[in-house]
PDB file of C-alpha atoms in Angstrom:
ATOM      1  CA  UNK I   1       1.205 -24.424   8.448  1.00 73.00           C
ATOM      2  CA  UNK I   2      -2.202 -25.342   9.032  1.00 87.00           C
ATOM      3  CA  UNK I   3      -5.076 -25.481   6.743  1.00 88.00           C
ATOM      4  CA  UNK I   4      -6.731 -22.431   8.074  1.00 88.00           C
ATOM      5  CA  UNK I   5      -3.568 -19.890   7.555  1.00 91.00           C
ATOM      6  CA  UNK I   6      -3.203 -21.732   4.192  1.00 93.00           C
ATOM      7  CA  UNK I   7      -6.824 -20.804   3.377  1.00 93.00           C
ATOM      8  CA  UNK I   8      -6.353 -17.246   4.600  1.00 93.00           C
ATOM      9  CA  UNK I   9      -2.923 -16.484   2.669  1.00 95.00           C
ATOM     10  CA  UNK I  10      -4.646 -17.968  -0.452  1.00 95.00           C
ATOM     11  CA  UNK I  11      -7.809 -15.502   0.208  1.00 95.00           C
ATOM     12  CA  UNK I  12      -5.815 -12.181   1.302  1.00 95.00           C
ATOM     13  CA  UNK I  13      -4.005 -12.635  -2.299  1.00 96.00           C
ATOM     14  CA  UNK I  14      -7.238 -12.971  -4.036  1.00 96.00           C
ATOM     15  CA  UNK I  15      -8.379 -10.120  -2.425  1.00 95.00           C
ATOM     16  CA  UNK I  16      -5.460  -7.448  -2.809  1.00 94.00           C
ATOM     17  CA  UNK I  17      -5.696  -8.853  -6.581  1.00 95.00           C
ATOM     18  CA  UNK I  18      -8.985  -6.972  -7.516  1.00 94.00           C
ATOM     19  CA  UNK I  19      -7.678  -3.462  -8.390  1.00 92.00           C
ATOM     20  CA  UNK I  20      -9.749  -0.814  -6.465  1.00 93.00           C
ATOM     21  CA  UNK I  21      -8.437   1.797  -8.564  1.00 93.00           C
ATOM     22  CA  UNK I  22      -9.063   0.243 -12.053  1.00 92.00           C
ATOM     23  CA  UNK I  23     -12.436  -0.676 -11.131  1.00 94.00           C
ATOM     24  CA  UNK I  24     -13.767   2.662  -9.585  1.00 94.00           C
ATOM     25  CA  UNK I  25     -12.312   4.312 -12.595  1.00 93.00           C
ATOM     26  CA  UNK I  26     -14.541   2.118 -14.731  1.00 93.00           C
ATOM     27  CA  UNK I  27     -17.509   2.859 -12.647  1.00 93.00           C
ATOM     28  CA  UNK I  28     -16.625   6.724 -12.832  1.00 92.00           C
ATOM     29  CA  UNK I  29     -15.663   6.346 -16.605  1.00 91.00           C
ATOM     30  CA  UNK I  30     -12.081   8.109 -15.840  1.00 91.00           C
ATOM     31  CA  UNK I  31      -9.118   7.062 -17.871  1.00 92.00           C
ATOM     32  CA  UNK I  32      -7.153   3.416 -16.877  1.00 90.00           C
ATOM     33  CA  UNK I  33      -5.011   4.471 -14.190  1.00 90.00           C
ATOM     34  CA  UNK I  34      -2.632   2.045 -15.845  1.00 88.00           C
ATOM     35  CA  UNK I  35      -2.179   4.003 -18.902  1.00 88.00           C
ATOM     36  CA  UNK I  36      -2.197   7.735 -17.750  1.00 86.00           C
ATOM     37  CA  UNK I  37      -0.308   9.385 -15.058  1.00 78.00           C
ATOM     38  CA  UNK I  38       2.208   7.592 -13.184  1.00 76.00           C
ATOM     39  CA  UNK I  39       0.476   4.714 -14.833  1.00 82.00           C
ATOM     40  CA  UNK I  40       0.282   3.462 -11.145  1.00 83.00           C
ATOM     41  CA  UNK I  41      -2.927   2.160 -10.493  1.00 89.00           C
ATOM     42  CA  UNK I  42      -2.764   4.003  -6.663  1.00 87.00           C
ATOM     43  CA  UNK I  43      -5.326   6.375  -4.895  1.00 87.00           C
ATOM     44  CA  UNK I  44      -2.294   9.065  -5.738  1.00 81.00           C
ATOM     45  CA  UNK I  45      -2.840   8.415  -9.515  1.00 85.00           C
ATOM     46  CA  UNK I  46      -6.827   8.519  -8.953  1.00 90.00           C
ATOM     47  CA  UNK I  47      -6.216  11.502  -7.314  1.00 86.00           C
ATOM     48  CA  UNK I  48      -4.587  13.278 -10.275  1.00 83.00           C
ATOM     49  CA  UNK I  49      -6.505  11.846 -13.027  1.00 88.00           C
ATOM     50  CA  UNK I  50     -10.333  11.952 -10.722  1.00 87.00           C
ATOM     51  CA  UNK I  51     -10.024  14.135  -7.938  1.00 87.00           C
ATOM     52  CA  UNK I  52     -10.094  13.951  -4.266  1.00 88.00           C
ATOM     53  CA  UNK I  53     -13.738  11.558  -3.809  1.00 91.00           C
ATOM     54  CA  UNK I  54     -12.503   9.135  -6.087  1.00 92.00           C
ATOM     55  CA  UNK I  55      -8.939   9.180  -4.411  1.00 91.00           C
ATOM     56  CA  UNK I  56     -10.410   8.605  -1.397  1.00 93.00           C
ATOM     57  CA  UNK I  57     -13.011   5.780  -2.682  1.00 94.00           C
ATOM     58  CA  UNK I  58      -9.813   3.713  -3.892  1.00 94.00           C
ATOM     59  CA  UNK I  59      -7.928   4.272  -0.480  1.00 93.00           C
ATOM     60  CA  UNK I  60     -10.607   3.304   1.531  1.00 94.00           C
ATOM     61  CA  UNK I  61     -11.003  -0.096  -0.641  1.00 95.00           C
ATOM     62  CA  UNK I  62      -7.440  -0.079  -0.902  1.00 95.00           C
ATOM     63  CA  UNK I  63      -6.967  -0.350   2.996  1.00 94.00           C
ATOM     64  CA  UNK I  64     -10.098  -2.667   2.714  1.00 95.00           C
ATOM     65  CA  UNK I  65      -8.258  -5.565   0.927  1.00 95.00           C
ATOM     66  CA  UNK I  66      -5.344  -5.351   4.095  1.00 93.00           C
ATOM     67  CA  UNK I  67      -7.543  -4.685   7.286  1.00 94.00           C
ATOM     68  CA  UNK I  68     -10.282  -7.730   6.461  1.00 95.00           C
ATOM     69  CA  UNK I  69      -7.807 -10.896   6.209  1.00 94.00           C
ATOM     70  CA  UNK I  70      -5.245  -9.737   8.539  1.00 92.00           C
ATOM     71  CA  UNK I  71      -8.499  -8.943  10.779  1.00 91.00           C
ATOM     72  CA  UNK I  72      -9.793 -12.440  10.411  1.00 91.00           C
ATOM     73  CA  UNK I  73      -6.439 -13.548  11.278  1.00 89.00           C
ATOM     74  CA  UNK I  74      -6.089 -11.301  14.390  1.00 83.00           C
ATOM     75  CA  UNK I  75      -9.838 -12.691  15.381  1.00 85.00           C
ATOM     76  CA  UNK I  76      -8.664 -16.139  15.144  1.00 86.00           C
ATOM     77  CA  UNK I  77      -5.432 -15.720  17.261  1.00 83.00           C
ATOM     78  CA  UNK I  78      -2.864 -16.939  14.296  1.00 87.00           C
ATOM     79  CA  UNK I  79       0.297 -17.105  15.420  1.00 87.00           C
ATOM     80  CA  UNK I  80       2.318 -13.681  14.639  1.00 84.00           C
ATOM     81  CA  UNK I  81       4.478 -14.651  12.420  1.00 86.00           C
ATOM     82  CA  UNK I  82       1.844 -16.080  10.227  1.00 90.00           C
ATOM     83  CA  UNK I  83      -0.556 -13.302  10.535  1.00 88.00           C
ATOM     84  CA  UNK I  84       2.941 -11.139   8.483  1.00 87.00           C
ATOM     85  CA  UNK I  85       2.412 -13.595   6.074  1.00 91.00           C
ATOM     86  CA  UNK I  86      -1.418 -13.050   5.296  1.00 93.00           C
ATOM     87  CA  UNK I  87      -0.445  -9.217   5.230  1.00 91.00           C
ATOM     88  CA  UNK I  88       2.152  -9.643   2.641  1.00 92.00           C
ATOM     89  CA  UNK I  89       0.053 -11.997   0.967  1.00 94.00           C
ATOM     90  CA  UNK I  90      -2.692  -9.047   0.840  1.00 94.00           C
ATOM     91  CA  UNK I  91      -0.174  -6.755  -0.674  1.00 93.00           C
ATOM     92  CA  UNK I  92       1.653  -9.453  -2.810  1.00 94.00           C
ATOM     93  CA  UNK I  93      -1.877  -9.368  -4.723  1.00 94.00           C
ATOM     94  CA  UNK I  94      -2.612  -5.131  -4.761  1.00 93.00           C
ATOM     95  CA  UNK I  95       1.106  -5.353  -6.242  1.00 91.00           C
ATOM     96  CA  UNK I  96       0.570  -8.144  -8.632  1.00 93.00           C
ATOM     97  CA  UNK I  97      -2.927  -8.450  -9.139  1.00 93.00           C
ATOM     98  CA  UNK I  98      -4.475 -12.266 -10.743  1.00 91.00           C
ATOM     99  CA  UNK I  99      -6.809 -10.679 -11.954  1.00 87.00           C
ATOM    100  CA  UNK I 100      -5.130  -7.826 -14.076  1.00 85.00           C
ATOM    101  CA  UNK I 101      -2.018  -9.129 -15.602  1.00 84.00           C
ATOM    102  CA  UNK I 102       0.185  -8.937 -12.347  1.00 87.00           C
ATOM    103  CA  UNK I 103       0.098  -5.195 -13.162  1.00 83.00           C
ATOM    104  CA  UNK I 104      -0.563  -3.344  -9.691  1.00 87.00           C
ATOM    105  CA  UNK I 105       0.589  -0.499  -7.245  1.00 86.00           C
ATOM    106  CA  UNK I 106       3.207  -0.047  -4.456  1.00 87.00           C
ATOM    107  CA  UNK I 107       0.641  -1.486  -1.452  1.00 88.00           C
ATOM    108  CA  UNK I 108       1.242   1.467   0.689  1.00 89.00           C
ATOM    109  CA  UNK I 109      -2.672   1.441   1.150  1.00 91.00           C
ATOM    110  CA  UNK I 110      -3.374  -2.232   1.860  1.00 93.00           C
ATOM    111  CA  UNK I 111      -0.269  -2.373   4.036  1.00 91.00           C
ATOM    112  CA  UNK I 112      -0.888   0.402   6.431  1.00 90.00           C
ATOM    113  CA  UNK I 113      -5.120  -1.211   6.779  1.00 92.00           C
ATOM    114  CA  UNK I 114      -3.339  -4.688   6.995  1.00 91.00           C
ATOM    115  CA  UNK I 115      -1.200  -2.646  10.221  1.00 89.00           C
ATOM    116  CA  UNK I 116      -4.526  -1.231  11.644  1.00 88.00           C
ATOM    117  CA  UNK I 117      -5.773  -4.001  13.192  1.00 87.00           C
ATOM    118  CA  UNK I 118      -2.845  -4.271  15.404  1.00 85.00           C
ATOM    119  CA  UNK I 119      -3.976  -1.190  16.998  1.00 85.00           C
ATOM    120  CA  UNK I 120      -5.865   2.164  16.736  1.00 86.00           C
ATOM    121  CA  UNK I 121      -2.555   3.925  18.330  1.00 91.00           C
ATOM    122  CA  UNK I 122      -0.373   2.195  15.939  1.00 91.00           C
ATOM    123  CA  UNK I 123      -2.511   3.123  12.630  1.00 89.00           C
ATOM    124  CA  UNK I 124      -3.096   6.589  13.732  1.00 92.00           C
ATOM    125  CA  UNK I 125       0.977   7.095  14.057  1.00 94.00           C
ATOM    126  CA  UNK I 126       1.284   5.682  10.673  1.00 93.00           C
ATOM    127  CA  UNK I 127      -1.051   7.991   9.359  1.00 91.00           C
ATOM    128  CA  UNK I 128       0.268  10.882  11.372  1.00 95.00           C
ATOM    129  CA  UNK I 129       3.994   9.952   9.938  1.00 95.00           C
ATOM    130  CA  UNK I 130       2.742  10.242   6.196  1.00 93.00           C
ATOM    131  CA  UNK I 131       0.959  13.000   6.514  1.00 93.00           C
ATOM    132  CA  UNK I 132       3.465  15.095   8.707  1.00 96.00           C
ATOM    133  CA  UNK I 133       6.584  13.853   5.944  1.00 95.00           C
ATOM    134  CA  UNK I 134       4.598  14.401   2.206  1.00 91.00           C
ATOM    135  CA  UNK I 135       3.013  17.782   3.790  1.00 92.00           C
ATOM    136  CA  UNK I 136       6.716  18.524   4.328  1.00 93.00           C
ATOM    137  CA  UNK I 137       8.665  17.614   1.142  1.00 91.00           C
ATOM    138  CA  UNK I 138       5.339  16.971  -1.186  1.00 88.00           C
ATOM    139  CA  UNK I 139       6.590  14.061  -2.188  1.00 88.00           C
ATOM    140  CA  UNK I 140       3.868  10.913  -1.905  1.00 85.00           C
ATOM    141  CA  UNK I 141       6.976   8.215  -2.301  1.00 87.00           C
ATOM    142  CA  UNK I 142       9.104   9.680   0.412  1.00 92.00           C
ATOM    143  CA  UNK I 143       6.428  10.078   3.015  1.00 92.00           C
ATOM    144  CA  UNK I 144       5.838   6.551   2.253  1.00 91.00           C
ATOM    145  CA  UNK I 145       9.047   4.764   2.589  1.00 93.00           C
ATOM    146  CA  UNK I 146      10.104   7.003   5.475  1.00 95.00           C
ATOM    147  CA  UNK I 147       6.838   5.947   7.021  1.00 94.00           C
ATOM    148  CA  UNK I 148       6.994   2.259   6.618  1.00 92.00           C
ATOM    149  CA  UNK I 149      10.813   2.441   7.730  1.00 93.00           C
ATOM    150  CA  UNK I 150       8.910   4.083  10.982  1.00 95.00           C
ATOM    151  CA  UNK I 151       6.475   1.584  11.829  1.00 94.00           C
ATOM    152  CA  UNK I 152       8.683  -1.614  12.991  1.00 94.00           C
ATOM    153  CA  UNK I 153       9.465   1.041  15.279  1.00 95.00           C
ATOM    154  CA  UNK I 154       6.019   2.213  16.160  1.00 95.00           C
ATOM    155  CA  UNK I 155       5.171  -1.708  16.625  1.00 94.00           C
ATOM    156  CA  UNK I 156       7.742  -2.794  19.140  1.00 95.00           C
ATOM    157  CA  UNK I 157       6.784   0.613  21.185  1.00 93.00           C
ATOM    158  CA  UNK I 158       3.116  -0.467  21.117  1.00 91.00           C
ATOM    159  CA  UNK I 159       2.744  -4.512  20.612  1.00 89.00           C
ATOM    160  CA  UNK I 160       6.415  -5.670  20.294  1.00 92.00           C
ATOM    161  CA  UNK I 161       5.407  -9.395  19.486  1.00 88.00           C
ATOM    162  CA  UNK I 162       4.368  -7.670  16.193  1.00 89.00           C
ATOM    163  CA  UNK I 163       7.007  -6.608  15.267  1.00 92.00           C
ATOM    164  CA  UNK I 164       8.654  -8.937  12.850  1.00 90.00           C
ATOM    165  CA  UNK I 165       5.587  -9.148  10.709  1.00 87.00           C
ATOM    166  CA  UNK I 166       5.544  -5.659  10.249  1.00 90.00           C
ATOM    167  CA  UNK I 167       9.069  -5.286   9.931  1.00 92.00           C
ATOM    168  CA  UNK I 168       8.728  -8.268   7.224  1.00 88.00           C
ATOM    169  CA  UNK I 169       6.139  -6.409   5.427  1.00 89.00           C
ATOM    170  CA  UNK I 170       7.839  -3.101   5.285  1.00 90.00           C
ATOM    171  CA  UNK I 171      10.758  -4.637   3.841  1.00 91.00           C
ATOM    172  CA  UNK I 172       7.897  -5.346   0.877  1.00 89.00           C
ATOM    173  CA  UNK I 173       7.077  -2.344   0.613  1.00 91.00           C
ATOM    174  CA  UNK I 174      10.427  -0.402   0.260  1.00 91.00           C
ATOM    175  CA  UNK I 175      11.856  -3.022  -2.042  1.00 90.00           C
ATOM    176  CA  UNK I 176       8.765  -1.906  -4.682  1.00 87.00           C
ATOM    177  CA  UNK I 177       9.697   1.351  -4.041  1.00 89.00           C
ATOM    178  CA  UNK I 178      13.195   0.771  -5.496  1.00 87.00           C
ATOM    179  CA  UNK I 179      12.402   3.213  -8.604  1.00 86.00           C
ATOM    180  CA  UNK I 180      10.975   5.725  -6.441  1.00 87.00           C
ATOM    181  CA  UNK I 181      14.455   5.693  -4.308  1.00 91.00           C
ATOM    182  CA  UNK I 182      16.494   6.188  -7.754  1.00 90.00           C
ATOM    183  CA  UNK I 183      14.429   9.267  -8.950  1.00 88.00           C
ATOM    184  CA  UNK I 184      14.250  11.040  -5.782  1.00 90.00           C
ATOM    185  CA  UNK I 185      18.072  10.653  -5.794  1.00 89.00           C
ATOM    186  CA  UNK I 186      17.901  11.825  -9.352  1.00 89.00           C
ATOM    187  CA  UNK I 187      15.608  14.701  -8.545  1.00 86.00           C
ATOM    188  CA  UNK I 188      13.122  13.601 -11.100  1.00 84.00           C
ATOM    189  CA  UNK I 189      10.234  12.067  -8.639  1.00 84.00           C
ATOM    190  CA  UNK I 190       7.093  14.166  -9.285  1.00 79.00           C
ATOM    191  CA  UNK I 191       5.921  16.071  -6.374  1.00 80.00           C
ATOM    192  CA  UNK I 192       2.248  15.896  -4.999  1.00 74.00           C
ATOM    193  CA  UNK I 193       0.227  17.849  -7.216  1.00 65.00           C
ATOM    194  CA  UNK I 194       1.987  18.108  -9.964  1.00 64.00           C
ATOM    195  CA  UNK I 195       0.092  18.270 -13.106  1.00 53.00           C
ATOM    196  CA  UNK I 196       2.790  17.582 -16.075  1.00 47.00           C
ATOM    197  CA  UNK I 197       4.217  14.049 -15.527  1.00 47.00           C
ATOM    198  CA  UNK I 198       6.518  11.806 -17.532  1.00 44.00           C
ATOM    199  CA  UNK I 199       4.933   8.829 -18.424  1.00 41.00           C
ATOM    200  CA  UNK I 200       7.266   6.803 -17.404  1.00 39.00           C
ATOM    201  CA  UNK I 201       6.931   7.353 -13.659  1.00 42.00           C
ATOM    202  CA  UNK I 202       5.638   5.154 -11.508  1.00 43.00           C
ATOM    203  CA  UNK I 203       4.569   6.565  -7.721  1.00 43.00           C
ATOM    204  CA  UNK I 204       3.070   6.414  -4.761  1.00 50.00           C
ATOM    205  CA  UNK I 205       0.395   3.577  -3.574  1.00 53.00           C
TER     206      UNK I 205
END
């Protein structure tokens, strides 16, 4: 590992650790996302506790903190396997931010901008895959998982030599969906929407 990739994991965790949704809530003066909700701190919880512009704020920032280190990378013409790493260092930090207690969200968001620069084609099926599944079964969690078990797919159709990377990154993703996968089993994952939530649930991005 050179210096340079070492530089750019180190920075892509730095990055995914400032928490887009904790911060635009401050700057809104909404509630912690941490502490109401699904106590996720996710553009899904924004959405429920801020409405749709400040949802939309923390997505964009969200996808931010994926698509600018694994873009440098991408510029630079790291080697593949390395350029998996600075993504899941990206989300390693959204999911256990430095800078606010290790206490972050699933890294749906930062994952699927961290994807984009791979390709247009290949971010716009992602999307398409989300929004086709929770439109579906209104469930933010499913469409997720179902999405990122997609994409090693979508890779290897579209830029195969990405595909491990992804694949590695996904992996990520699904395993911090774990208590999503029990609840849906259960029947008790809240559905997109849904105004009365346990406070014990944690969803979503």
């Amino acid at each position: 590992m050179t210096p340079l990739v070492l530089a750019m994991i180190i920075s892509a965790y730095l990055l995914g650790s400032i928490s887009s949704a904790v911060l635009i809530c401050r700057i809104l003066r909404l509630p912690d996302p941490r502490k109401v909700g699904s106590n996720n701190p996710g553009a899904t919880n924004v959405l429920r506790i801020g409405g749709k512009k400040a949802a939309i704020s923390v997505l964009l920032c969200d996808m931010l903190k994926g698509t600018i280190p694994v873009w440098g990378g991408y510029f630079l013409q790291i080697d593949p396997i390395m350029l998996g790493i600075v993504a899941i260092a990206a989300c390693l930090g959204h999911m256990y931010p430095l800078f606010f207690h290790f206490k972050g969200g699933k890294g749906v968001a930062t994952a699927l901008g961290a994807i984009a620069p791979i390709g247009l084609d290949l971010a716009a099926m992602v999307i398409v895959t989300w929004i086709v599944v929770a439109f579906i079964s209104r469930y933010s969690s499913f469409a997720a998982i179902v999405t990122v078990l997609l994409a090693p797919m979508y890779t290897w159709i579209i830029k195969p030599q990405y595909t491990l990377p992804v694949a590695m990154l996904c992996c990520l993703i699904v395993f911090r969906h774990h208590q999503n996968i029990r609840r849906l089993y259960e029947g008790s994952e809240p559905k997109i929407g849904d105004k009365k939530m346990n406070q014990t649930s944690r969803t979503e991005t």
